[in-house]
Each structure stands twice: as structure tokens, then as C-alpha cells.
mmCIF file of C-alpha atoms and ligand atoms in Angstrom:
data_model
loop_
_atom_site.group_PDB
_atom_site.id
_atom_site.type_symbol
_atom_site.label_atom_id
_atom_site.label_comp_id
_atom_site.label_asym_id
_atom_site.label_seq_id
_atom_site.Cartn_x
_atom_site.Cartn_y
_atom_site.Cartn_z
ATOM 1 C CA MET A 1 72.965 145.866 116.343
ATOM 2 C CA SER A 2 73.426 149.359 117.785
ATOM 3 C CA LEU A 3 76.976 150.521 118.445
ATOM 4 C CA ASP A 4 75.854 152.930 121.176
ATOM 5 C CA GLN A 5 76.442 150.531 124.042
ATOM 6 C CA PRO A 6 80.085 150.291 125.273
ATOM 7 C CA GLU A 7 79.954 146.431 125.228
ATOM 8 C CA ASP A 8 78.843 146.506 121.543
ATOM 9 C CA LEU A 9 81.809 148.748 120.753
ATOM 10 C CA GLU A 10 84.043 146.278 122.559
ATOM 11 C CA SER A 11 82.698 143.301 120.608
ATOM 12 C CA ALA A 12 82.905 145.199 117.274
ATOM 13 C CA LYS A 13 86.561 145.877 118.077
ATOM 14 C CA ASP A 14 87.040 142.159 118.810
ATOM 15 C CA ASP A 15 85.498 141.280 115.451
ATOM 16 C CA ILE A 16 87.828 143.680 113.600
ATOM 17 C CA GLU A 17 90.866 142.282 115.411
ATOM 18 C CA ARG A 18 89.822 138.687 114.792
ATOM 19 C CA LEU A 19 89.345 139.413 111.104
ATOM 20 C CA ALA A 20 92.695 141.179 110.884
ATOM 21 C CA GLU A 21 94.435 138.325 112.693
ATOM 22 C CA ALA A 22 92.857 135.782 110.358
ATOM 23 C CA GLU A 23 93.914 137.769 107.296
ATOM 24 C CA ILE A 24 97.462 138.250 108.598
ATOM 25 C CA ARG A 25 97.734 134.535 109.320
ATOM 26 C CA LEU A 26 96.470 133.665 105.837
ATOM 27 C CA ALA A 27 98.925 136.132 104.274
ATOM 28 C CA HIS A 28 101.839 134.502 106.160
ATOM 29 C CA PHE A 29 100.609 131.070 105.166
ATOM 30 C CA GLN A 30 100.337 132.126 101.517
ATOM 31 C CA ALA A 31 103.859 133.568 101.524
ATOM 32 C CA GLU A 32 105.211 130.319 102.981
ATOM 33 C CA GLN A 33 103.335 128.195 100.414
ATOM 34 C CA ILE A 34 104.575 130.357 97.524
ATOM 35 C CA ARG A 35 108.110 129.760 98.749
ATOM 36 C CA TYR A 36 107.513 125.972 98.940
ATOM 37 C CA ALA A 37 106.108 126.056 95.388
ATOM 38 C CA THR A 38 109.473 127.233 94.016
ATOM 39 C CA THR A 39 111.143 123.953 95.060
ATOM 40 C CA TYR A 40 108.249 121.512 94.644
ATOM 41 C CA PHE A 41 110.149 118.724 92.838
ATOM 42 C CA GLY A 42 109.210 115.403 94.390
ATOM 43 C CA TYR A 43 105.512 114.921 93.680
ATOM 44 C CA PRO A 44 103.624 114.785 90.391
ATOM 45 C CA GLU A 45 101.776 118.075 90.602
ATOM 46 C CA VAL A 46 102.234 121.552 89.185
ATOM 47 C CA PRO A 47 102.132 123.616 92.373
ATOM 48 C CA VAL A 48 100.780 126.945 91.083
ATOM 49 C CA ASN A 49 98.556 128.041 88.229
ATOM 50 C CA ASN A 50 96.183 130.856 87.437
ATOM 51 C CA ASP A 51 93.097 128.838 86.459
ATOM 52 C CA LEU A 52 91.116 130.385 89.267
ATOM 53 C CA SER A 53 91.506 133.820 87.749
ATOM 54 C CA THR A 54 89.384 132.526 84.853
ATOM 55 C CA LEU A 55 87.180 130.137 86.797
ATOM 56 C CA GLY A 56 86.976 132.875 89.334
ATOM 57 C CA VAL A 57 86.861 133.002 93.118
ATOM 58 C CA SER A 58 84.341 135.778 92.707
ATOM 59 C CA GLY A 59 82.615 134.042 89.766
ATOM 60 C CA LEU A 60 82.006 130.317 89.288
ATOM 61 C CA ALA A 61 83.940 129.309 92.411
ATOM 62 C CA ARG A 62 81.489 131.145 94.638
ATOM 63 C CA LEU A 63 78.568 128.991 93.454
ATOM 64 C CA HIS A 64 77.504 125.724 95.036
ATOM 65 C CA LEU A 65 77.992 123.377 92.067
ATOM 66 C CA ASN A 66 77.149 119.832 93.096
ATOM 67 C CA ASN A 67 77.376 116.935 90.611
ATOM 68 C CA ALA A 68 75.561 114.458 92.870
ATOM 69 C CA GLY A 69 74.995 111.115 91.157
ATOM 70 C CA ASP A 70 75.474 109.971 87.590
ATOM 71 C CA PRO A 71 77.016 112.444 85.104
ATOM 72 C CA TRP A 72 74.388 111.547 82.481
ATOM 73 C CA VAL A 73 71.345 111.984 84.733
ATOM 74 C CA HIS A 74 70.924 115.591 85.764
ATOM 75 C CA GLY A 75 68.655 115.172 88.784
ATOM 76 C CA SER A 76 66.253 117.599 90.378
ATOM 77 C CA ALA A 77 68.761 120.336 91.298
ATOM 78 C CA GLN A 78 70.082 122.445 88.450
ATOM 79 C CA MET A 79 73.250 123.774 90.054
ATOM 80 C CA HIS A 80 75.810 121.336 88.641
ATOM 81 C CA THR A 81 78.430 121.099 85.898
ATOM 82 C CA LYS A 82 77.515 117.713 84.417
ATOM 83 C CA GLU A 83 77.605 118.971 80.824
ATOM 84 C CA PHE A 84 81.262 119.978 81.350
ATOM 85 C CA GLU A 85 81.976 116.738 83.190
ATOM 86 C CA ARG A 86 80.657 114.693 80.242
ATOM 87 C CA GLU A 87 82.795 116.692 77.792
ATOM 88 C CA ALA A 88 85.920 116.066 79.893
ATOM 89 C CA LEU A 89 85.077 112.338 80.022
ATOM 90 C CA ALA A 90 84.450 112.290 76.262
ATOM 91 C CA PHE A 91 87.864 113.841 75.652
ATOM 92 C CA VAL A 92 89.671 111.159 77.668
ATOM 93 C CA ALA A 93 87.473 108.353 76.244
ATOM 94 C CA ASP A 94 88.449 109.533 72.778
ATOM 95 C CA LEU A 95 92.146 109.530 73.695
ATOM 96 C CA TYR A 96 91.754 105.896 74.770
ATOM 97 C CA GLY A 97 89.760 104.892 71.683
ATOM 98 C CA ILE A 98 86.514 104.031 73.492
ATOM 99 C CA ALA A 99 84.425 107.026 72.395
ATOM 100 C CA ASP A 100 81.635 104.735 71.154
ATOM 101 C CA ASP A 101 81.161 102.849 74.437
ATOM 102 C CA TYR A 102 82.175 104.463 77.709
ATOM 103 C CA TRP A 103 80.946 105.440 81.131
ATOM 104 C CA GLY A 104 82.774 107.274 83.873
ATOM 105 C CA TYR A 105 82.771 110.164 86.279
ATOM 106 C CA THR A 106 84.944 112.829 87.878
ATOM 107 C CA THR A 107 86.395 111.418 91.075
ATOM 108 C CA SER A 108 88.161 113.016 94.016
ATOM 109 C CA GLY A 109 91.484 111.626 92.666
ATOM 110 C CA GLY A 110 93.377 108.521 91.570
ATOM 111 C CA THR A 111 92.605 106.662 94.780
ATOM 112 C CA GLU A 112 88.838 106.882 94.266
ATOM 113 C CA GLY A 113 89.227 105.874 90.608
ATOM 114 C CA ASN A 114 91.138 102.771 91.702
ATOM 115 C CA LEU A 115 88.534 102.044 94.345
ATOM 116 C CA TYR A 116 85.791 102.257 91.725
ATOM 117 C CA GLY A 117 87.625 99.920 89.321
ATOM 118 C CA MET A 118 88.037 97.350 92.077
ATOM 119 C CA TYR A 119 84.457 97.816 93.301
ATOM 120 C CA MET A 120 83.147 97.310 89.759
ATOM 121 C CA ALA A 121 85.156 94.072 89.412
ATOM 122 C CA ARG A 122 83.816 92.827 92.742
ATOM 123 C CA GLU A 123 80.223 93.605 91.714
ATOM 124 C CA TYR A 124 80.697 92.128 88.223
ATOM 125 C CA PHE A 125 81.946 88.779 89.479
ATOM 126 C CA GLY A 126 79.743 88.964 92.587
ATOM 127 C CA ALA A 127 76.655 89.186 90.348
ATOM 128 C CA LYS A 128 77.718 85.798 88.917
ATOM 129 C CA GLY A 129 78.125 84.401 92.438
ATOM 130 C CA GLU A 130 81.941 84.305 92.148
ATOM 131 C CA PRO A 131 83.872 86.623 94.476
ATOM 132 C CA PRO A 132 87.025 87.526 92.495
ATOM 133 C CA LEU A 133 90.672 87.141 93.399
ATOM 134 C CA PHE A 134 92.371 90.525 93.270
ATOM 135 C CA ILE A 135 95.929 90.538 91.863
ATOM 136 C CA TYR A 136 98.299 93.480 92.154
ATOM 137 C CA SER A 137 102.035 94.030 92.009
ATOM 138 C CA ALA A 138 104.224 94.804 95.016
ATOM 139 C CA SER A 139 105.099 98.254 93.665
ATOM 140 C CA SER A 140 101.460 99.349 93.339
ATOM 141 C CA HIS A 141 100.362 102.580 95.003
ATOM 142 C CA TYR A 142 99.272 102.268 98.621
ATOM 143 C CA SER A 143 95.680 102.998 97.589
ATOM 144 C CA ILE A 144 95.470 99.548 95.967
ATOM 145 C CA PRO A 145 95.943 97.351 99.075
ATOM 146 C CA LYS A 146 93.927 99.870 101.118
ATOM 147 C CA ASN A 147 91.013 99.641 98.666
ATOM 148 C CA ALA A 148 91.287 95.836 98.722
ATOM 149 C CA ARG A 149 90.917 95.943 102.515
ATOM 150 C CA LEU A 150 87.934 98.289 102.252
ATOM 151 C CA LEU A 151 86.257 95.969 99.737
ATOM 152 C CA GLN A 152 87.330 92.851 101.673
ATOM 153 C CA LEU A 153 88.814 91.289 98.552
ATOM 154 C CA SER A 154 90.943 88.156 98.587
ATOM 155 C CA THR A 155 94.307 89.237 97.210
ATOM 156 C CA ARG A 156 97.617 87.979 95.849
ATOM 157 C CA THR A 157 100.632 90.304 95.577
ATOM 158 C CA ILE A 158 103.014 89.718 92.658
ATOM 159 C CA GLU A 159 106.750 90.423 92.900
ATOM 160 C CA CYS A 160 108.317 93.090 90.726
ATOM 161 C CA ASP A 161 111.660 93.490 89.031
ATOM 162 C CA LEU A 162 114.135 96.090 90.300
ATOM 163 C CA ALA A 163 112.612 98.790 88.084
ATOM 164 C CA GLY A 164 109.164 98.191 89.619
ATOM 165 C CA GLU A 165 107.537 96.307 86.708
ATOM 166 C CA MET A 166 105.465 93.222 87.469
ATOM 167 C CA ASN A 167 107.407 89.957 87.221
ATOM 168 C CA TYR A 168 105.341 87.935 84.721
ATOM 169 C CA ASN A 169 106.873 84.599 85.756
ATOM 170 C CA ALA A 170 105.821 85.316 89.319
ATOM 171 C CA LEU A 171 102.323 86.098 88.027
ATOM 172 C CA LYS A 172 102.222 82.775 86.216
ATOM 173 C CA GLU A 173 103.396 80.866 89.299
ATOM 174 C CA THR A 174 100.801 82.581 91.491
ATOM 175 C CA LEU A 175 98.021 81.707 89.057
ATOM 176 C CA LYS A 176 99.160 78.098 88.858
ATOM 177 C CA GLU A 177 99.171 77.864 92.655
ATOM 178 C CA THR A 178 95.704 79.444 92.730
ATOM 179 C CA GLU A 179 94.439 76.866 90.280
ATOM 180 C CA ALA A 180 95.853 74.043 92.383
ATOM 181 C CA THR A 181 93.818 75.134 95.415
ATOM 182 C CA TRP A 182 90.851 76.613 93.538
ATOM 183 C CA PRO A 183 90.284 74.261 90.562
ATOM 184 C CA GLU A 184 87.112 75.985 89.325
ATOM 185 C CA ARG A 185 89.286 79.108 88.844
ATOM 186 C CA PRO A 186 88.025 82.333 90.361
ATOM 187 C CA GLY A 187 87.342 85.505 88.382
ATOM 188 C CA LEU A 188 90.526 87.578 88.362
ATOM 189 C CA ALA A 189 90.581 91.316 88.948
ATOM 190 C CA ILE A 190 94.066 92.438 87.916
ATOM 191 C CA SER A 191 95.518 95.850 88.694
ATOM 192 C CA LEU A 192 97.876 97.077 86.000
ATOM 193 C CA ASN A 193 100.341 99.867 86.759
ATOM 194 C CA ILE A 194 100.603 102.466 84.036
ATOM 195 C CA GLY A 195 103.426 104.185 85.861
ATOM 196 C CA THR A 196 104.295 103.096 89.388
ATOM 197 C CA THR A 197 104.478 105.867 91.957
ATOM 198 C CA MET A 198 108.175 105.623 92.738
ATOM 199 C CA THR A 199 109.814 104.626 89.443
ATOM 200 C CA GLY A 200 107.150 105.143 86.760
ATOM 201 C CA ALA A 201 107.320 101.473 85.705
ATOM 202 C CA ILE A 202 104.665 100.249 83.273
ATOM 203 C CA ASP A 203 103.201 96.741 83.498
ATOM 204 C CA GLN A 204 102.824 95.347 79.971
ATOM 205 C CA VAL A 205 99.218 94.325 79.363
ATOM 206 C CA ILE A 206 100.331 92.155 76.432
ATOM 207 C CA ARG A 207 102.725 90.176 78.651
ATOM 208 C CA ILE A 208 99.907 89.665 81.171
ATOM 209 C CA ASN A 209 97.627 88.425 78.376
ATOM 210 C CA ASP A 210 100.388 86.030 77.259
ATOM 211 C CA VAL A 211 100.577 84.575 80.778
ATOM 212 C CA LEU A 212 96.791 84.175 80.922
ATOM 213 C CA SER A 213 96.652 82.400 77.574
ATOM 214 C CA GLU A 214 99.663 80.164 78.392
ATOM 215 C CA ILE A 215 97.702 78.774 81.337
ATOM 216 C CA ASP A 216 94.324 78.874 79.519
ATOM 217 C CA TRP A 217 92.646 81.198 82.012
ATOM 218 C CA PRO A 218 89.224 81.909 80.445
ATOM 219 C CA GLN A 219 89.006 85.477 79.121
ATOM 220 C CA GLU A 220 85.530 85.954 80.573
ATOM 221 C CA LYS A 221 87.017 85.375 84.017
ATOM 222 C CA VAL A 222 89.408 88.344 83.841
ATOM 223 C CA LEU A 223 88.924 92.068 84.385
ATOM 224 C CA ILE A 224 91.919 94.411 84.218
ATOM 225 C CA HIS A 225 91.961 97.836 85.849
ATOM 226 C CA ALA A 226 94.727 100.286 84.903
ATOM 227 C CA ASP A 227 96.069 102.631 87.571
ATOM 228 C CA ALA A 228 97.308 105.489 85.379
ATOM 229 C CA ALA A 229 97.230 108.242 87.995
ATOM 230 C CA LEU A 230 100.168 110.204 86.601
ATOM 231 C CA LEU A 231 100.814 108.742 83.148
ATOM 232 C CA GLY A 232 97.179 108.491 82.039
ATOM 233 C CA LEU A 233 97.495 111.664 80.002
ATOM 234 C CA ILE A 234 101.027 110.895 78.767
ATOM 235 C CA TYR A 235 100.679 107.208 77.809
ATOM 236 C CA PRO A 236 98.325 107.722 74.819
ATOM 237 C CA PHE A 237 100.791 110.130 73.206
ATOM 238 C CA ILE A 238 103.776 107.777 73.231
ATOM 239 C CA GLU A 239 104.259 106.085 69.888
ATOM 240 C CA GLY A 240 104.253 102.316 70.123
ATOM 241 C CA ASN A 241 102.269 102.074 73.371
ATOM 242 C CA PRO A 242 99.558 99.439 72.869
ATOM 243 C CA ASN A 243 95.971 100.686 73.148
ATOM 244 C CA LEU A 244 94.925 99.554 76.605
ATOM 245 C CA PHE A 245 91.217 98.928 75.999
ATOM 246 C CA GLU A 246 91.896 97.023 72.756
ATOM 247 C CA ASN A 247 94.194 94.755 74.748
ATOM 248 C CA GLY A 248 91.874 93.714 77.517
ATOM 249 C CA VAL A 249 91.925 96.640 79.952
ATOM 250 C CA ASN A 250 88.401 97.262 81.247
ATOM 251 C CA SER A 251 88.781 100.410 83.327
ATOM 252 C CA ILE A 252 91.233 103.181 84.064
ATOM 253 C CA ALA A 253 91.847 105.750 86.809
ATOM 254 C CA VAL A 254 93.681 109.004 86.066
ATOM 255 C CA SER A 255 94.404 111.887 88.454
ATOM 256 C CA GLY A 256 93.332 115.326 87.196
ATOM 257 C CA HIS A 257 95.722 117.270 89.419
ATOM 258 C CA LYS A 258 98.771 115.379 88.182
ATOM 259 C CA PHE A 259 99.641 115.649 84.501
ATOM 260 C CA ALA A 260 96.428 117.428 83.425
ATOM 261 C CA GLY A 261 97.282 120.064 86.018
ATOM 262 C CA THR A 262 94.069 121.089 87.808
ATOM 263 C CA ILE A 263 94.901 123.162 90.843
ATOM 264 C CA HIS A 264 92.748 121.051 93.191
ATOM 265 C CA PRO A 265 92.917 117.254 93.531
ATOM 266 C CA CYS A 266 90.470 115.378 91.295
ATOM 267 C CA GLY A 267 90.461 112.484 88.838
ATOM 268 C CA ILE A 268 88.691 110.565 86.118
ATOM 269 C CA PHE A 269 87.384 107.033 86.171
ATOM 270 C CA LEU A 270 86.498 105.476 82.809
ATOM 271 C CA THR A 271 85.180 102.105 81.768
ATOM 272 C CA LYS A 272 83.110 100.558 78.985
ATOM 273 C CA LYS A 273 79.446 101.467 79.374
ATOM 274 C CA SER A 274 78.417 97.938 78.426
ATOM 275 C CA LEU A 275 80.543 96.452 81.216
ATOM 276 C CA HIS A 276 79.363 98.990 83.768
ATOM 277 C CA GLY A 277 75.769 98.032 82.982
ATOM 278 C CA GLN A 278 76.543 94.366 83.642
ATOM 279 C CA ALA A 279 78.261 95.070 86.966
ATOM 280 C CA PHE A 280 75.681 97.386 88.484
ATOM 281 C CA GLY A 281 71.910 97.143 88.523
ATOM 282 C CA ASP A 282 69.433 99.956 89.015
ATOM 283 C CA HIS A 283 70.554 102.707 91.410
ATOM 284 C CA TRP A 284 67.705 105.171 91.022
ATOM 285 C CA ILE A 285 67.353 107.565 94.004
ATOM 286 C CA PRO A 286 64.067 109.523 93.987
ATOM 287 C CA TYR A 287 65.310 112.093 96.543
ATOM 288 C CA VAL A 288 67.964 113.476 94.161
ATOM 289 C CA GLY A 289 66.263 112.337 90.957
ATOM 290 C CA THR A 290 69.388 110.645 89.604
ATOM 291 C CA GLU A 291 71.267 107.342 89.487
ATOM 292 C CA ASP A 292 73.560 106.744 92.463
ATOM 293 C CA THR A 293 76.361 105.265 90.361
ATOM 294 C CA THR A 294 79.299 107.059 92.009
ATOM 295 C CA ILE A 295 81.085 106.411 95.311
ATOM 296 C CA SER A 296 80.338 109.672 97.086
ATOM 297 C CA GLY A 297 76.879 111.211 96.859
ATOM 298 C CA SER A 298 77.572 114.934 96.520
ATOM 299 C CA ARG A 299 80.483 115.576 94.171
ATOM 300 C CA ASN A 300 82.386 118.782 93.658
ATOM 301 C CA GLY A 301 81.094 120.279 90.391
ATOM 302 C CA PHE A 302 83.828 122.888 90.402
ATOM 303 C CA LEU A 303 86.474 120.173 89.964
ATOM 304 C CA ALA A 304 84.748 118.911 86.821
ATOM 305 C CA LEU A 305 84.708 122.462 85.543
ATOM 306 C CA ASN A 306 88.433 122.874 86.214
ATOM 307 C CA LEU A 307 89.182 119.557 84.543
ATOM 308 C CA TRP A 308 87.117 120.511 81.501
ATOM 309 C CA TYR A 309 88.911 123.864 81.396
ATOM 310 C CA VAL A 310 92.470 122.434 81.464
ATOM 311 C CA LEU A 311 91.640 119.786 78.870
ATOM 312 C CA ARG A 312 89.924 122.362 76.668
ATOM 313 C CA LYS A 313 92.791 124.834 77.073
ATOM 314 C CA LYS A 314 95.540 122.305 76.291
ATOM 315 C CA GLY A 315 93.753 119.953 73.914
ATOM 316 C CA ARG A 316 95.417 116.843 72.494
ATOM 317 C CA HIS A 317 98.266 118.821 70.957
ATOM 318 C CA GLY A 318 99.005 120.787 74.107
ATOM 319 C CA LEU A 319 99.081 117.658 76.273
ATOM 320 C CA ALA A 320 101.255 115.812 73.736
ATOM 321 C CA ARG A 321 103.667 118.766 73.604
ATOM 322 C CA GLU A 322 103.852 118.989 77.407
ATOM 323 C CA ALA A 323 104.408 115.224 77.661
ATOM 324 C CA LYS A 324 107.287 115.436 75.178
ATOM 325 C CA THR A 325 108.878 118.387 77.002
ATOM 326 C CA CYS A 326 108.592 116.741 80.436
ATOM 327 C CA ILE A 327 110.116 113.479 79.170
ATOM 328 C CA GLU A 328 112.956 115.389 77.460
ATOM 329 C CA ASN A 329 113.580 117.393 80.631
ATOM 330 C CA ALA A 330 113.610 114.176 82.684
ATOM 331 C CA GLU A 331 116.230 112.821 80.255
ATOM 332 C CA TYR A 332 118.155 116.073 80.722
ATOM 333 C CA LEU A 333 118.101 115.650 84.516
ATOM 334 C CA THR A 334 119.211 112.021 84.148
ATOM 335 C CA LYS A 335 122.113 113.134 81.952
ATOM 336 C CA GLN A 336 123.152 115.870 84.417
ATOM 337 C CA LEU A 337 123.097 113.403 87.318
ATOM 338 C CA ASN A 338 125.080 110.839 85.371
ATOM 339 C CA GLU A 339 127.646 113.470 84.397
ATOM 340 C CA MET A 340 128.286 114.241 88.056
ATOM 341 C CA ASN A 341 128.533 110.464 88.715
ATOM 342 C CA TYR A 342 125.635 110.618 91.121
ATOM 343 C CA PRO A 343 124.834 107.078 92.359
ATOM 344 C CA GLU A 344 121.910 104.860 91.370
ATOM 345 C CA VAL A 345 120.409 107.111 88.697
ATOM 346 C CA SER A 346 117.676 105.545 86.574
ATOM 347 C CA MET A 347 114.720 106.539 84.452
ATOM 348 C CA ALA A 348 112.197 104.167 82.901
ATOM 349 C CA PRO A 349 111.666 105.006 79.209
ATOM 350 C CA ASN A 350 108.932 107.414 78.101
ATOM 351 C CA GLN A 351 107.904 108.808 81.431
ATOM 352 C CA ASN A 352 108.970 111.707 83.618
ATOM 353 C CA ILE A 353 110.282 110.233 86.884
ATOM 354 C CA VAL A 354 114.023 110.246 87.623
ATOM 355 C CA VAL A 355 115.197 108.008 90.472
ATOM 356 C CA PHE A 356 118.514 108.354 92.326
ATOM 357 C CA GLN A 357 120.191 107.600 95.625
ATOM 358 C CA LYS A 358 118.555 109.388 98.543
ATOM 359 C CA PRO A 359 120.367 112.745 98.930
ATOM 360 C CA SER A 360 121.029 114.679 102.157
ATOM 361 C CA ASP A 361 118.122 115.535 104.461
ATOM 362 C CA ALA A 362 118.628 119.211 103.551
ATOM 363 C CA MET A 363 118.005 118.399 99.857
ATOM 364 C CA ILE A 364 115.048 116.157 100.714
ATOM 365 C CA ASN A 365 113.498 118.953 102.774
ATOM 366 C CA LYS A 366 114.226 121.793 100.396
ATOM 367 C CA TYR A 367 112.952 119.975 97.288
ATOM 368 C CA GLN A 368 110.198 118.021 99.099
ATOM 369 C CA LEU A 369 111.423 114.707 97.717
ATOM 370 C CA PRO A 370 109.787 111.419 98.635
ATOM 371 C CA ALA A 371 112.367 108.841 99.728
ATOM 372 C CA GLU A 372 112.008 105.142 100.441
ATOM 373 C CA GLY A 373 114.382 102.195 100.539
ATOM 374 C CA GLY A 374 117.464 104.421 100.082
ATOM 375 C CA ILE A 375 116.220 106.077 96.874
ATOM 376 C CA ALA A 376 114.447 109.348 96.091
ATOM 377 C CA HIS A 377 112.928 110.766 92.934
ATOM 378 C CA VAL A 378 112.088 113.925 91.041
ATOM 379 C CA VAL A 379 108.897 113.952 88.979
ATOM 380 C CA VAL A 380 109.684 116.292 86.112
ATOM 381 C CA MET A 381 106.402 118.126 85.707
ATOM 382 C CA GLN A 382 105.617 121.110 83.505
ATOM 383 C CA HIS A 383 107.009 123.668 85.994
ATOM 384 C CA ILE A 384 110.417 121.947 86.271
ATOM 385 C CA THR A 385 112.290 123.720 83.517
ATOM 386 C CA ARG A 386 115.920 123.128 82.523
ATOM 387 C CA SER A 387 117.088 126.147 84.474
ATOM 388 C CA ARG A 388 115.363 124.796 87.595
ATOM 389 C CA ILE A 389 117.001 121.428 86.944
ATOM 390 C CA ASP A 390 120.371 123.197 86.711
ATOM 391 C CA GLY A 391 119.701 124.881 90.065
ATOM 392 C CA PHE A 392 118.721 121.547 91.600
ATOM 393 C CA CYS A 393 121.906 119.879 90.312
ATOM 394 C CA ARG A 394 124.029 122.787 91.582
ATOM 395 C CA ASN A 395 122.496 122.413 95.044
ATOM 396 C CA LEU A 396 123.007 118.645 94.928
ATOM 397 C CA ARG A 397 126.683 119.071 93.975
ATOM 398 C CA GLU A 398 127.188 121.570 96.826
ATOM 399 C CA SER A 399 125.538 119.226 99.307
ATOM 400 C CA LEU A 400 127.903 116.422 98.206
ATOM 401 C CA GLU A 401 130.934 118.712 98.601
ATOM 402 C CA GLN A 402 129.802 119.739 102.073
ATOM 403 C CA ALA A 403 129.437 116.083 103.052
ATOM 404 C CA ASP A 404 133.067 115.302 101.988
HETATM 405 C C1 PLP B 1 100.365 105.133 90.705
HETATM 406 C C2 PLP B 1 99.460 105.945 91.578
HETATM 407 N N1 PLP B 1 98.209 105.523 91.790
HETATM 408 C C3 PLP B 1 97.349 106.223 92.552
HETATM 409 C C4 PLP B 1 97.718 107.393 93.153
HETATM 410 C C5 PLP B 1 96.754 108.117 94.008
HETATM 411 O O1 PLP B 1 96.318 109.242 93.365
HETATM 412 P P1 PLP B 1 95.601 110.423 94.178
HETATM 413 O O2 PLP B 1 96.677 111.037 95.016
HETATM 414 O O3 PLP B 1 95.087 111.285 93.081
HETATM 415 O O4 PLP B 1 94.528 109.802 94.990
HETATM 416 C C6 PLP B 1 99.024 107.886 92.961
HETATM 417 C C7 PLP B 1 99.470 109.131 93.604
HETATM 418 O O5 PLP B 1 100.599 109.450 93.712
HETATM 419 C C8 PLP B 1 99.914 107.142 92.162
HETATM 420 O O6 PLP B 1 101.182 107.530 91.959
#
């Protein structure tokens, strides 16, 4: 383009102004987001980190890295991060004691991991000509009933206790009723909460197994999927927690942007390779030269790289240390709230969510707290230090005094 013509000069000036306006708007937006990050207390993410300075907006992040298809089958294109993806999966498989028999992939988040677990159960029982009955507790994440609708599964919802844990008597009653109307007994796909969203409650896989054996439900007619979006990388480090896969769990979904701490949403789905093979047949796609074993086709290879990087950087010891600190800080917050006689404070053992009576709207807005049914919570993540907890409690006390 020549700049000699007056109209070209005019349009060049427009371009410069448009660019400047866009940059100014982004700068304002960034400033606002940085401010929000300082009081990000309600959701299970760490709002800021510097991973991208290593993974690089001008380096790896500028490349089109697409992990289309199965992590173990590279495909025709070579721009992907499947070797890193497999190492991240191997790390988590090892944590869960299934390093000798596992399959999985990097998902877009916990929701997709749950969808895959439920999809696999449907295909597994479907292949035997028995559409399964899907069982989940009332305090399950909203992705669970949504996924059940997407997959058109028949469902039963099980009541919970006040803390959000599945009521095992209610489970037993539901299964007995099912048997009365469905004497041949359907395959069961059971969703197990390893940390409910609002209270962090854990459904006990051993208690579920007890119920199933009390009513003689055949083992081969049960698949259990664990929704461990937040606690998936805390649970294995807590002494005394039963190994999930040794106790009948068949698959697990974990979010990568929650406890692991990737800056962008992602997740991990893991199952036993042997089971996966039984549920799904051949999915070879000549066009991409790989197996279409995942839900989306193209998958973001950069996310797998980020996940690999955080797991590599922290390792088992780093994650265990962070888990311990977050749980101790959650106990500290609980203690502070109890000392000020704040109402309805509770914290399920060995996790990092503190629940309390819904505070003022100003507190909810400032600290971005989720609230439902008259309660709110803080998820004590790695960035919520004791001094930030002190500041939060000071603000809460002031808001109570103002309300008096
Ligand atoms: C228990 C539970 N399951 C699933 C999800 C969904 O995870 P994601 O937001 O990664 O899709 C969440 C998110 O908060 C959750 O708490």
C-alpha cells in the first residue's frame, strides 16, 4: 500500500487509533483483573501465576500445538505435545496406584472428565445390551446431571447428609426399589464425590461397596466414576484415605486448573486401560491418522504442556506440601471464624473448603464468594495465606459491626 494518497493516510491513522484503543482497553481490563485477583477467595483456583513466562507467549504459546485424538497415537501432524501429555498422565496414574494399567487424556476440565466417565459406563454396559442406571448424590456438581441429560441416561438421585456426603441408607433403599421394578438388575454407573463443590464432602467408596454387597448386587454390574475435580491432587496425600482404584473405582476426573494450578482451565481423565478397551471398539480415523478416543477432536496441546510443567515443577513432595499448608490454613480460617462466633462455620476433615453463613453482599462481591441456600464458602487455595485470611476476617468483622 502506498501512503501517498490522502485516503490511505486517513485509513493508516484509523488503524493506529484502533490499535491504540484496543491496547488501552486491554490495559484497563488487565488492571481490573489484577485487582480482582487480590480478593479471589470463593473458587478453587489460584488466580495468578507466572507459568507463561517460562512456557512463553513469545515461545511455545505462539505455536499451534494440537493434540487431536488419542495421546498414545501421534497421528500425521507433528505439532502436538502428546509426549508431555503422557508424562502428566503417568504421574497421576502413579499417584493413584494404576501405573501398570491406565488410559486417559487431558480434558478441557472436570466437566469433560465427568462426561467421559459417564460416556464410558454407558458404552461399557451398552456393548452388553444393558443400558445402565446412573446414580449420583444430590450434592454432586451441576455437570453430573447435565452430562446425564446429554447422554440420555436413566438416573436416580440419592439424598445427602447435611455435610453433603451421600446417605448410604438412601442408596440402599433406592437400589432395593430399583430391583423391585427391574428384577434382572441393570448395570449401575455410580458417581462418587471426592470433594463436593460446596462443602468438600467425600463419599466413602467402602460404604458404597458395603451397600452393594449387603444387597448382593453383582460386582460385574457396577462401574464407579470418581469426580475429584478439586481434591484429586490432595486426596492421595492424606494418610488413611483408601486407594480408590483398589476399592472398585474405575475412572476419575481431576481439574488441572484447580489444585494443580495451571493458569488455564484443563483437566485429566484416567481409567484402567483394560476397561477402556472393553468399552470402546476401534476408532481409527485415517484423516488424522490417530484413534478418535477423546470427546473433542482437536485438543489444546498447550494445556497438556502447562499441566506437565506444573506437575514436574511441584512433584509429589511439592503437591503434598501444598495440600498440607492449604488444609492447615483452612483450619486456621475455621478457628478465626469460630473465635468471632460467626454462625454456621464448618469444615469437612482433610480438605480446604470452609463453609459459613452467607455474609453481606459487600463481602460476597469483594471476595467473589459463591453462596447458595444461605451459606457461602472460601476455598483455601495456595494463594490464600494466613495474612490474607486475617484481612478477610477483619473485613468480615467490620461488615458485622456495620450491620448492627
Ligand atoms: C466437584 C466438582 N466437579 C466438577 C467440577 C467442574 O470442573 P470444571 O470447572 O473444571 O469443569 C467442579 C468445579 O467446580 C467441581 O467442584
